[in-house]
PDB file of C-alpha atoms in Angstrom:
ATOM      1  CA  MET B  18      -1.779  -8.186-107.667  1.00 49.00           C
ATOM      2  CA  ALA B  19      -2.012 -12.311-107.631  1.00 47.00           C
ATOM      3  CA  PRO B  20      -5.058 -14.021-108.811  1.00 50.00           C
ATOM      4  CA  SER B  21      -4.759 -15.679-105.565  1.00 50.00           C
ATOM      5  CA  VAL B  22      -4.670 -12.631-103.367  1.00 48.00           C
ATOM      6  CA  ALA B  23      -7.354 -10.960-105.186  1.00 53.00           C
ATOM      7  CA  LEU B  24     -10.020 -13.549-104.849  1.00 50.00           C
ATOM      8  CA  PRO B  25     -10.157 -13.870-101.148  1.00 52.00           C
ATOM      9  CA  THR B  26      -9.788 -10.240-101.190  1.00 57.00           C
ATOM     10  CA  LEU B  27     -12.977  -9.557-103.077  1.00 55.00           C
ATOM     11  CA  VAL B  28     -15.228 -12.524-101.538  1.00 50.00           C
ATOM     12  CA  THR B  29     -14.173 -10.549 -98.247  1.00 57.00           C
ATOM     13  CA  PHE B  30     -15.282  -7.322 -99.868  1.00 54.00           C
ATOM     14  CA  LEU B  31     -18.626  -8.830-100.968  1.00 56.00           C
ATOM     15  CA  LEU B  32     -19.114 -10.448 -97.646  1.00 54.00           C
ATOM     16  CA  VAL B  33     -18.967  -6.996 -95.914  1.00 54.00           C
ATOM     17  CA  LEU B  34     -21.116  -5.295 -98.539  1.00 56.00           C
ATOM     18  CA  ALA B  35     -23.511  -8.058 -97.811  1.00 56.00           C
ATOM     19  CA  ILE B  36     -23.552  -7.569 -94.147  1.00 56.00           C
ATOM     20  CA  ILE B  37     -23.524  -3.907 -93.974  1.00 56.00           C
ATOM     21  CA  GLU B  38     -26.732  -4.355 -96.236  1.00 56.00           C
ATOM     22  CA  ALA B  39     -28.496  -6.718 -93.949  1.00 54.00           C
ATOM     23  CA  THR B  40     -27.603  -4.854 -90.901  1.00 55.00           C
ATOM     24  CA  ASP B  41     -29.168  -1.591 -92.792  1.00 53.00           C
ATOM     25  CA  GLU B  42     -32.272  -3.570 -93.728  1.00 51.00           C
ATOM     26  CA  LEU B  43     -32.339  -4.882 -89.867  1.00 50.00           C
ATOM     27  CA  ASN B  44     -32.367  -1.282 -88.743  1.00 59.00           C
ATOM     28  CA  THR B  45     -34.482  -0.118 -90.876  1.00 61.00           C
ATOM     29  CA  ALA B  46     -37.123  -2.677 -89.831  1.00 62.00           C
ATOM     30  CA  ASP B  47     -36.525  -1.809 -86.519  1.00 63.00           C
ATOM     31  CA  LEU B  48     -36.900   1.696 -86.820  1.00 58.00           C
ATOM     32  CA  LEU B  49     -39.999   1.056 -88.855  1.00 64.00           C
ATOM     33  CA  ARG B  50     -41.318  -1.059 -85.773  1.00 70.00           C
ATOM     34  CA  GLU B  51     -40.346   1.447 -83.161  1.00 64.00           C
ATOM     35  CA  TYR B  52     -41.978   4.391 -85.480  1.00 60.00           C
ATOM     36  CA  ARG B  53     -45.302   2.642 -85.327  1.00 71.00           C
ATOM     37  CA  LEU B  54     -45.070   1.683 -81.750  1.00 73.00           C
ATOM     38  CA  LEU B  55     -44.441   5.383 -81.138  1.00 69.00           C
ATOM     39  CA  GLN B  56     -46.935   6.792 -83.364  1.00 70.00           C
ATOM     40  CA  ALA B  57     -49.535   4.626 -81.596  1.00 74.00           C
ATOM     41  CA  ARG B  58     -48.399   5.526 -78.075  1.00 76.00           C
ATOM     42  CA  VAL B  59     -48.936   9.001 -79.382  1.00 70.00           C
ATOM     43  CA  VAL B  60     -52.442   8.421 -80.631  1.00 74.00           C
ATOM     44  CA  ASP B  61     -53.108   6.853 -77.126  1.00 75.00           C
ATOM     45  CA  LEU B  62     -51.696   9.780 -75.234  1.00 73.00           C
ATOM     46  CA  GLU B  63     -53.885  12.132 -77.326  1.00 72.00           C
ATOM     47  CA  SER B  64     -56.743  10.137 -76.446  1.00 74.00           C
ATOM     48  CA  SER B  65     -56.067   9.863 -72.757  1.00 72.00           C
ATOM     49  CA  SER B  66     -55.412  13.725 -72.802  1.00 70.00           C
ATOM     50  CA  ARG B  67     -58.709  14.496 -74.445  1.00 71.00           C
ATOM     51  CA  SER B  68     -60.407  12.235 -72.032  1.00 69.00           C
ATOM     52  CA  LEU B  69     -58.895  13.511 -69.161  1.00 67.00           C
ATOM     53  CA  GLN B  70     -59.287  17.266 -70.436  1.00 66.00           C
ATOM     54  CA  SER B  71     -63.123  16.136 -70.801  1.00 65.00           C
ATOM     55  CA  THR B  72     -63.201  14.555 -67.527  1.00 66.00           C
ATOM     56  CA  THR B  73     -61.575  17.925 -65.886  1.00 68.00           C
ATOM     57  CA  GLU B  74     -64.102  19.978 -67.405  1.00 70.00           C
ATOM     58  CA  ASP B  75     -67.068  18.250 -66.298  1.00 70.00           C
ATOM     59  CA  GLY B  76     -65.803  18.023 -62.687  1.00 71.00           C
ATOM     60  CA  LEU B  77     -65.041  21.649 -62.894  1.00 77.00           C
ATOM     61  CA  LYS B  78     -68.792  22.482 -64.177  1.00 78.00           C
ATOM     62  CA  ALA B  79     -70.172  20.078 -61.612  1.00 76.00           C
ATOM     63  CA  ALA B  80     -68.312  22.000 -58.732  1.00 78.00           C
ATOM     64  CA  THR B  81     -69.029  25.552 -59.975  1.00 81.00           C
ATOM     65  CA  ASP B  82     -72.745  24.304 -60.280  1.00 80.00           C
ATOM     66  CA  THR B  83     -72.847  22.954 -56.917  1.00 81.00           C
ATOM     67  CA  ILE B  84     -71.104  26.215 -55.352  1.00 84.00           C
ATOM     68  CA  TRP B  85     -73.453  28.513 -57.391  1.00 83.00           C
ATOM     69  CA  LEU B  86     -76.691  26.356 -55.912  1.00 83.00           C
ATOM     70  CA  LEU B  87     -75.589  26.543 -52.349  1.00 85.00           C
ATOM     71  CA  VAL B  88     -74.715  30.193 -52.354  1.00 85.00           C
ATOM     72  CA  CYS B  89     -78.178  30.717 -53.780  1.00 85.00           C
ATOM     73  CA  GLY B  90     -79.915  28.501 -51.485  1.00 87.00           C
ATOM     74  CA  ALA B  91     -78.137  30.316 -48.511  1.00 88.00           C
ATOM     75  CA  LEU B  92     -79.060  33.779 -50.027  1.00 88.00           C
ATOM     76  CA  VAL B  93     -82.771  32.666 -50.208  1.00 88.00           C
ATOM     77  CA  MET B  94     -82.515  31.193 -46.897  1.00 90.00           C
ATOM     78  CA  PHE B  95     -81.215  34.748 -45.740  1.00 91.00           C
ATOM     79  CA  MET B  96     -85.144  35.591 -46.278  1.00 90.00           C
ATOM     80  CA  GLN B  97     -85.826  34.461 -43.231  1.00 92.00           C
ATOM     81  CA  ALA B  98     -83.595  37.243 -41.373  1.00 93.00           C
ATOM     82  CA  GLY B  99     -85.480  39.667 -43.462  1.00 93.00           C
ATOM     83  CA  PHE B 100     -88.665  38.594 -42.397  1.00 93.00           C
ATOM     84  CA  ALA B 101     -87.777  38.199 -39.083  1.00 94.00           C
ATOM     85  CA  SER B 102     -86.968  41.667 -38.827  1.00 95.00           C
ATOM     86  CA  LEU B 103     -89.812  43.332 -40.729  1.00 94.00           C
ATOM     87  CA  GLU B 104     -92.165  41.378 -38.438  1.00 93.00           C
ATOM     88  CA  ALA B 105     -90.418  42.173 -35.279  1.00 94.00           C
ATOM     89  CA  GLY B 106     -90.053  45.579 -35.873  1.00 94.00           C
ATOM     90  CA  ALA B 107     -93.673  45.979 -37.201  1.00 93.00           C
ATOM     91  CA  VAL B 108     -95.569  44.549 -34.042  1.00 93.00           C
ATOM     92  CA  ARG B 109     -95.740  45.818 -30.628  1.00 91.00           C
ATOM     93  CA  VAL B 110     -93.011  45.086 -28.249  1.00 90.00           C
ATOM     94  CA  ASN B 111     -94.745  42.600 -26.013  1.00 90.00           C
ATOM     95  CA  ASN B 112     -95.260  40.263 -29.357  1.00 91.00           C
ATOM     96  CA  VAL B 113     -91.667  40.508 -30.503  1.00 93.00           C
ATOM     97  CA  GLN B 114     -90.615  37.311 -28.909  1.00 92.00           C
ATOM     98  CA  SER B 115     -93.552  35.755 -30.407  1.00 91.00           C
ATOM     99  CA  ILE B 116     -93.205  36.391 -33.984  1.00 93.00           C
ATOM    100  CA  LEU B 117     -89.561  35.651 -33.529  1.00 93.00           C
ATOM    101  CA  LEU B 118     -90.435  32.306 -32.301  1.00 91.00           C
ATOM    102  CA  LYS B 119     -93.312  31.689 -35.217  1.00 91.00           C
ATOM    103  CA  ASN B 120     -90.078  32.295 -37.548  1.00 92.00           C
ATOM    104  CA  LEU B 121     -88.164  29.914 -36.146  1.00 91.00           C
ATOM    105  CA  LEU B 122     -90.620  27.251 -36.124  1.00 88.00           C
ATOM    106  CA  ASP B 123     -91.310  27.820 -39.931  1.00 90.00           C
ATOM    107  CA  VAL B 124     -87.350  26.539 -40.369  1.00 92.00           C
ATOM    108  CA  CYS B 125     -87.184  24.161 -38.024  1.00 92.00           C
ATOM    109  CA  VAL B 126     -90.490  22.643 -38.063  1.00 92.00           C
ATOM    110  CA  GLY B 127     -90.491  22.829 -42.088  1.00 91.00           C
ATOM    111  CA  THR B 128     -86.812  21.458 -42.331  1.00 91.00           C
ATOM    112  CA  LEU B 129     -88.286  18.040 -40.583  1.00 91.00           C
ATOM    113  CA  PHE B 130     -91.301  17.958 -42.692  1.00 91.00           C
ATOM    114  CA  TRP B 131     -89.812  18.478 -45.870  1.00 90.00           C
ATOM    115  CA  TRP B 132     -87.328  16.036 -45.282  1.00 86.00           C
ATOM    116  CA  ALA B 133     -90.289  13.806 -44.295  1.00 85.00           C
ATOM    117  CA  PHE B 134     -92.973  14.453 -46.721  1.00 85.00           C
ATOM    118  CA  GLY B 135     -92.769  17.562 -48.452  1.00 86.00           C
ATOM    119  CA  PHE B 136     -89.622  16.889 -50.872  1.00 85.00           C
ATOM    120  CA  ALA B 137     -90.990  13.214 -51.879  1.00 81.00           C
ATOM    121  CA  ILE B 138     -94.650  14.837 -52.610  1.00 83.00           C
ATOM    122  CA  ALA B 139     -92.737  17.612 -54.565  1.00 83.00           C
ATOM    123  CA  TYR B 140     -90.110  15.695 -56.619  1.00 78.00           C
ATOM    124  CA  GLY B 141     -90.929  12.150 -56.087  1.00 71.00           C
ATOM    125  CA  TYR B 142     -93.201  10.100 -58.764  1.00 58.00           C
ATOM    126  CA  GLY B 143     -92.844   6.382 -59.679  1.00 48.00           C
ATOM    127  CA  ASP B 144     -90.334   4.466 -57.611  1.00 48.00           C
ATOM    128  CA  SER B 145     -87.766   6.965 -57.842  1.00 49.00           C
ATOM    129  CA  HIS B 146     -88.242   8.846 -54.529  1.00 52.00           C
ATOM    130  CA  GLY B 147     -89.776   7.872 -51.121  1.00 54.00           C
ATOM    131  CA  PHE B 148     -90.853   9.681 -47.969  1.00 58.00           C
ATOM    132  CA  PHE B 149     -88.617  10.377 -44.968  1.00 54.00           C
ATOM    133  CA  GLY B 150     -85.169  11.300 -47.004  1.00 57.00           C
ATOM    134  CA  ARG B 151     -85.263   8.076 -49.325  1.00 57.00           C
ATOM    135  CA  GLY B 152     -83.625   9.320 -52.417  1.00 55.00           C
ATOM    136  CA  LEU B 153     -81.303  11.529 -50.952  1.00 59.00           C
ATOM    137  CA  THR B 154     -78.850   8.603 -49.820  1.00 53.00           C
ATOM    138  CA  SER B 155     -78.547   5.284 -51.170  1.00 53.00           C
ATOM    139  CA  TRP B 156     -76.687   1.979 -49.504  1.00 50.00           C
ATOM    140  CA  PRO B 157     -74.440   0.584 -52.266  1.00 54.00           C
ATOM    141  CA  ASP B 158     -74.549  -3.194 -53.177  1.00 60.00           C
ATOM    142  CA  ASP B 159     -71.021  -4.109 -51.968  1.00 58.00           C
ATOM    143  CA  GLY B 160     -72.110  -4.441 -48.590  1.00 58.00           C
ATOM    144  CA  SER B 161     -70.550  -1.017 -47.164  1.00 55.00           C
ATOM    145  CA  ASN B 162     -72.206   0.917 -44.397  1.00 51.00           C
ATOM    146  CA  VAL B 163     -71.294   4.275 -45.928  1.00 49.00           C
ATOM    147  CA  PRO B 164     -74.125   5.903 -47.986  1.00 48.00           C
ATOM    148  CA  VAL B 165     -73.666   7.453 -51.170  1.00 48.00           C
ATOM    149  CA  ALA B 166     -75.394  10.117 -52.890  1.00 49.00           C
ATOM    150  CA  GLY B 167     -78.786   9.180 -54.375  1.00 51.00           C
ATOM    151  CA  GLU B 168     -80.825   9.862 -57.337  1.00 53.00           C
ATOM    152  CA  TYR B 169     -81.336  13.227 -55.981  1.00 58.00           C
ATOM    153  CA  ALA B 170     -78.315  15.377 -54.495  1.00 65.00           C
ATOM    154  CA  LEU B 171     -78.587  17.183 -51.192  1.00 77.00           C
ATOM    155  CA  LYS B 172     -77.830  20.279 -52.781  1.00 80.00           C
ATOM    156  CA  ASP B 173     -80.689  19.955 -54.812  1.00 81.00           C
ATOM    157  CA  TRP B 174     -82.693  19.174 -51.456  1.00 83.00           C
ATOM    158  CA  PHE B 175     -81.056  22.353 -49.827  1.00 87.00           C
ATOM    159  CA  PHE B 176     -82.020  24.670 -52.404  1.00 87.00           C
ATOM    160  CA  GLN B 177     -85.746  23.419 -52.680  1.00 87.00           C
ATOM    161  CA  TRP B 178     -86.005  23.355 -48.685  1.00 90.00           C
ATOM    162  CA  ALA B 179     -84.780  27.197 -48.456  1.00 90.00           C
ATOM    163  CA  PHE B 180     -87.996  28.057 -50.676  1.00 90.00           C
ATOM    164  CA  SER B 181     -90.280  25.839 -48.586  1.00 92.00           C
ATOM    165  CA  ALA B 182     -89.470  27.748 -45.651  1.00 91.00           C
ATOM    166  CA  THR B 183     -89.761  31.153 -47.352  1.00 90.00           C
ATOM    167  CA  ALA B 184     -93.330  29.880 -48.561  1.00 91.00           C
ATOM    168  CA  ALA B 185     -94.400  29.475 -44.665  1.00 91.00           C
ATOM    169  CA  THR B 186     -92.727  32.134 -43.354  1.00 92.00           C
ATOM    170  CA  ILE B 187     -94.570  34.769 -45.317  1.00 92.00           C
ATOM    171  CA  VAL B 188     -97.662  33.357 -43.420  1.00 92.00           C
ATOM    172  CA  SER B 189     -96.225  34.503 -40.061  1.00 91.00           C
ATOM    173  CA  GLY B 190     -96.593  38.274 -40.988  1.00 90.00           C
ATOM    174  CA  GLY B 191    -100.069  38.123 -42.037  1.00 90.00           C
ATOM    175  CA  VAL B 192    -101.393  36.435 -38.872  1.00 92.00           C
ATOM    176  CA  ALA B 193     -98.915  38.609 -36.539  1.00 90.00           C
ATOM    177  CA  GLU B 194    -100.468  38.679 -33.019  1.00 90.00           C
ATOM    178  CA  ARG B 195    -103.312  36.816 -33.423  1.00 90.00           C
ATOM    179  CA  VAL B 196    -102.116  33.034 -33.587  1.00 91.00           C
ATOM    180  CA  ASN B 197    -100.500  31.134 -30.661  1.00 90.00           C
ATOM    181  CA  SER B 198     -97.500  29.392 -31.081  1.00 88.00           C
ATOM    182  CA  VAL B 199     -98.976  25.720 -31.011  1.00 91.00           C
ATOM    183  CA  SER B 200    -101.362  26.513 -33.608  1.00 91.00           C
ATOM    184  CA  TYR B 201     -98.782  28.227 -35.658  1.00 92.00           C
ATOM    185  CA  PHE B 202     -96.599  24.793 -35.073  1.00 92.00           C
ATOM    186  CA  VAL B 203     -99.282  22.936 -36.735  1.00 93.00           C
ATOM    187  CA  TYR B 204     -99.810  25.225 -39.840  1.00 93.00           C
ATOM    188  CA  SER B 205     -96.233  25.516 -40.512  1.00 93.00           C
ATOM    189  CA  ALA B 206     -95.934  21.286 -40.594  1.00 93.00           C
ATOM    190  CA  ILE B 207     -98.893  21.216 -42.820  1.00 94.00           C
ATOM    191  CA  MET B 208     -97.747  24.055 -45.115  1.00 94.00           C
ATOM    192  CA  THR B 209     -93.864  22.794 -45.581  1.00 92.00           C
ATOM    193  CA  GLY B 210     -95.109  18.902 -45.386  1.00 90.00           C
ATOM    194  CA  PHE B 211     -98.264  19.146 -47.404  1.00 90.00           C
ATOM    195  CA  ILE B 212     -99.634  22.331 -49.095  1.00 93.00           C
ATOM    196  CA  TYR B 213     -96.445  24.126 -50.618  1.00 93.00           C
ATOM    197  CA  PRO B 214     -94.855  20.609 -51.997  1.00 89.00           C
ATOM    198  CA  PHE B 215     -98.220  19.779 -53.973  1.00 88.00           C
ATOM    199  CA  VAL B 216     -97.903  23.049 -55.316  1.00 90.00           C
ATOM    200  CA  VAL B 217     -93.993  22.405 -56.394  1.00 88.00           C
ATOM    201  CA  ALA B 218     -95.330  18.861 -57.738  1.00 84.00           C
ATOM    202  CA  TRP B 219     -97.806  20.513 -60.257  1.00 85.00           C
ATOM    203  CA  GLY B 220     -95.520  23.560 -61.220  1.00 83.00           C
ATOM    204  CA  TRP B 221     -91.963  22.769 -60.955  1.00 81.00           C
ATOM    205  CA  SER B 222     -91.906  18.995 -61.235  1.00 75.00           C
ATOM    206  CA  GLY B 223     -92.305  18.603 -64.927  1.00 72.00           C
ATOM    207  CA  GLU B 224     -94.815  15.698 -64.372  1.00 72.00           C
ATOM    208  CA  PHE B 225     -98.068  16.944 -63.691  1.00 73.00           C
ATOM    209  CA  TRP B 226    -101.272  19.102 -65.110  1.00 74.00           C
ATOM    210  CA  LEU B 227     -99.876  22.525 -64.937  1.00 74.00           C
ATOM    211  CA  THR B 228     -96.873  21.850 -67.126  1.00 71.00           C
ATOM    212  CA  ASN B 229     -98.342  18.819 -69.353  1.00 70.00           C
ATOM    213  CA  ASP B 230    -102.227  19.384 -69.896  1.00 70.00           C
ATOM    214  CA  PHE B 231    -102.068  22.766 -71.720  1.00 73.00           C
ATOM    215  CA  ASP B 232    -100.892  23.864 -75.179  1.00 75.00           C
ATOM    216  CA  SER B 233     -99.166  26.842 -73.215  1.00 75.00           C
ATOM    217  CA  PRO B 234     -97.854  25.015 -70.181  1.00 78.00           C
ATOM    218  CA  TYR B 235     -97.087  27.169 -66.630  1.00 79.00           C
ATOM    219  CA  PHE B 236     -93.910  28.627 -66.608  1.00 80.00           C
ATOM    220  CA  ASP B 237     -92.491  29.752 -63.343  1.00 79.00           C
ATOM    221  CA  PHE B 238     -88.798  30.825 -63.837  1.00 76.00           C
ATOM    222  CA  ALA B 239     -88.208  32.048 -59.986  1.00 74.00           C
ATOM    223  CA  GLY B 240     -91.028  31.167 -57.548  1.00 78.00           C
ATOM    224  CA  SER B 241     -93.496  34.153 -58.224  1.00 81.00           C
ATOM    225  CA  GLY B 242     -96.369  32.206 -58.095  1.00 86.00           C
ATOM    226  CA  ILE B 243     -95.130  29.048 -56.472  1.00 88.00           C
ATOM    227  CA  VAL B 244     -93.753  30.438 -53.649  1.00 89.00           C
ATOM    228  CA  HIS B 245     -94.832  33.660 -53.429  1.00 88.00           C
ATOM    229  CA  LEU B 246     -98.290  33.613 -54.516  1.00 91.00           C
ATOM    230  CA  THR B 247     -98.891  30.311 -52.091  1.00 93.00           C
ATOM    231  CA  GLY B 248     -97.456  32.007 -49.039  1.00 93.00           C
ATOM    232  CA  GLY B 249     -99.624  35.187 -49.814  1.00 93.00           C
ATOM    233  CA  ILE B 250    -102.874  32.832 -49.950  1.00 94.00           C
ATOM    234  CA  GLY B 251    -102.061  31.025 -46.919  1.00 93.00           C
ATOM    235  CA  ALA B 252    -101.851  34.355 -45.025  1.00 93.00           C
ATOM    236  CA  LEU B 253    -104.972  36.273 -46.554  1.00 94.00           C
ATOM    237  CA  VAL B 254    -106.663  32.991 -45.667  1.00 94.00           C
ATOM    238  CA  GLY B 255    -105.398  33.337 -42.389  1.00 93.00           C
ATOM    239  CA  ALA B 256    -105.679  36.720 -41.768  1.00 93.00           C
ATOM    240  CA  ALA B 257    -110.029  36.448 -43.018  1.00 94.00           C
ATOM    241  CA  ILE B 258    -110.183  33.598 -40.570  1.00 93.00           C
ATOM    242  CA  LEU B 259    -108.725  35.233 -37.683  1.00 92.00           C
ATOM    243  CA  GLY B 260    -109.698  39.105 -38.350  1.00 92.00           C
ATOM    244  CA  PRO B 261    -108.311  42.094 -37.164  1.00 90.00           C
ATOM    245  CA  ARG B 262    -106.214  42.297 -34.095  1.00 86.00           C
ATOM    246  CA  ARG B 263    -108.581  42.977 -30.682  1.00 85.00           C
ATOM    247  CA  GLY B 264    -109.363  46.727 -30.937  1.00 84.00           C
ATOM    248  CA  ARG B 265    -108.153  47.451 -34.333  1.00 84.00           C
ATOM    249  CA  PHE B 266    -109.938  49.838 -36.270  1.00 85.00           C
ATOM    250  CA  ASP B 267    -112.228  50.381 -32.908  1.00 84.00           C
ATOM    251  CA  SER B 268    -112.592  54.325 -32.586  1.00 83.00           C
ATOM    252  CA  SER B 269    -112.676  53.837 -28.640  1.00 84.00           C
ATOM    253  CA  VAL B 270    -109.555  52.360 -28.501  1.00 86.00           C
ATOM    254  CA  ASP B 271    -106.228  54.258 -28.885  1.00 86.00           C
ATOM    255  CA  GLN B 272    -104.944  53.339 -32.278  1.00 84.00           C
ATOM    256  CA  SER B 273    -101.557  54.250 -31.396  1.00 84.00           C
ATOM    257  CA  VAL B 274    -101.125  51.145 -29.286  1.00 84.00           C
ATOM    258  CA  PHE B 275    -100.999  49.214 -32.614  1.00 87.00           C
ATOM    259  CA  ASP B 276     -97.793  51.419 -34.009  1.00 89.00           C
ATOM    260  CA  PRO B 277     -94.613  49.581 -34.569  1.00 90.00           C
ATOM    261  CA  HIS B 278     -92.655  49.376 -32.215  1.00 88.00           C
ATOM    262  CA  SER B 279     -88.915  49.460 -34.266  1.00 92.00           C
ATOM    263  CA  ILE B 280     -88.515  51.420 -37.631  1.00 93.00           C
ATOM    264  CA  PRO B 281     -85.181  50.482 -37.844  1.00 94.00           C
ATOM    265  CA  LEU B 282     -86.291  46.667 -37.542  1.00 94.00           C
ATOM    266  CA  ILE B 283     -88.501  47.331 -40.490  1.00 94.00           C
ATOM    267  CA  VAL B 284     -86.229  49.251 -42.748  1.00 95.00           C
ATOM    268  CA  LEU B 285     -83.662  46.438 -42.174  1.00 94.00           C
ATOM    269  CA  GLY B 286     -85.679  43.792 -42.691  1.00 93.00           C
ATOM    270  CA  THR B 287     -86.932  45.608 -46.191  1.00 92.00           C
ATOM    271  CA  PHE B 288     -83.631  46.025 -47.354  1.00 92.00           C
ATOM    272  CA  ILE B 289     -82.823  42.172 -46.533  1.00 91.00           C
ATOM    273  CA  LEU B 290     -85.907  41.484 -48.526  1.00 89.00           C
ATOM    274  CA  TRP B 291     -85.155  43.729 -51.452  1.00 87.00           C
ATOM    275  CA  PHE B 292     -81.307  41.897 -51.740  1.00 84.00           C
ATOM    276  CA  ALA B 293     -82.231  38.053 -51.111  1.00 79.00           C
ATOM    277  CA  PRO B 294     -84.796  37.465 -53.417  1.00 72.00           C
ATOM    278  CA  SER B 295     -82.892  38.724 -56.424  1.00 69.00           C
ATOM    279  CA  SER B 296     -80.837  35.708 -55.777  1.00 61.00           C
ATOM    280  CA  SER B 297     -83.789  33.171 -56.088  1.00 60.00           C
ATOM    281  CA  ALA B 298     -84.054  34.714 -60.142  1.00 59.00           C
ATOM    282  CA  ARG B 299     -80.722  34.113 -60.593  1.00 59.00           C
ATOM    283  CA  SER B 300     -80.824  30.682 -59.205  1.00 58.00           C
ATOM    284  CA  ALA B 301     -83.598  29.640 -61.088  1.00 57.00           C
ATOM    285  CA  VAL B 302     -81.225  28.576 -64.076  1.00 61.00           C
ATOM    286  CA  PHE B 303     -79.903  26.225 -61.736  1.00 58.00           C
ATOM    287  CA  SER B 304     -76.689  25.889 -63.411  1.00 63.00           C
ATOM    288  CA  ILE B 305     -74.188  28.652 -63.831  1.00 65.00           C
ATOM    289  CA  SER B 306     -72.181  26.545 -66.581  1.00 60.00           C
ATOM    290  CA  VAL B 307     -75.270  26.347 -68.679  1.00 55.00           C
ATOM    291  CA  ALA B 308     -76.226  29.757 -68.695  1.00 48.00           C
ATOM    292  CA  GLN B 309     -72.687  30.976 -69.498  1.00 47.00           C
ATOM    293  CA  GLN B 310     -72.658  28.528 -72.692  1.00 46.00           C
ATOM    294  CA  GLU B 311     -76.406  30.074 -73.631  1.00 42.00           C
ATOM    295  CA  PHE B 312     -74.934  33.605 -72.899  1.00 36.00           C
ATOM    296  CA  ALA B 313     -71.555  33.066 -75.023  1.00 39.00           C
ATOM    297  CA  SER B 314     -73.568  31.494 -77.927  1.00 41.00           C
TER     298      SER B 314
END
């Protein structure tokens, strides 16, 4: 091959090699850049996935705990049916309507006074909660007219309300056939609005003397003292003040007139009161997700 032909060919070959090498370097740089971008994207996706998983788990736990508390609160409320059946069966037939009305008053009046005063006394301290439902809902700062959840969730109010009605209705059986409806209305308002809430504040709020002023603080897991003892003392005091029914324990009066009028209602109420209080013991953990974690560990 002539030198005049070989030289351009060699130059062309070298140029091609240079172009190929430059192209390879360019592709390598692009690939490295794309790899780093892809790697950063994978890290972001993994972080987002972990955050989403955590949010989903937290939401699931919150929903499970809410359902748990509502179901247990409904079962505690179902105790009202047990008390009503037991007491209606234990009184004479002419007093059945009166005792049923008193059980209804415990729920209706108790709801109003627990909302207006009781819950605030039991769990409100400082500026965290006020009377008349304040703290259950609050108004957003953006001017919206739609209330949002306050510091206390409505599920907590509902659960504690069921216990307040239970504490009040215990007394109705202790004073059966011996108190009129108006007097019982006043009692129910005072018990659910003031007496029982103070006991709850001392024992369950964690802010007062029963839980703070002793080396071994008072601990009531399921309300045996706070709920049932409070209601029982109220019934004892009421029965002591009113005394027995007219003619009761009087030898000149036929005592068979005081016999219960319906044994089936008594048995039905007893079964309900056997079943429903067990829910209050289970619900005392307040959170099924926490209970599951503690059990698993």
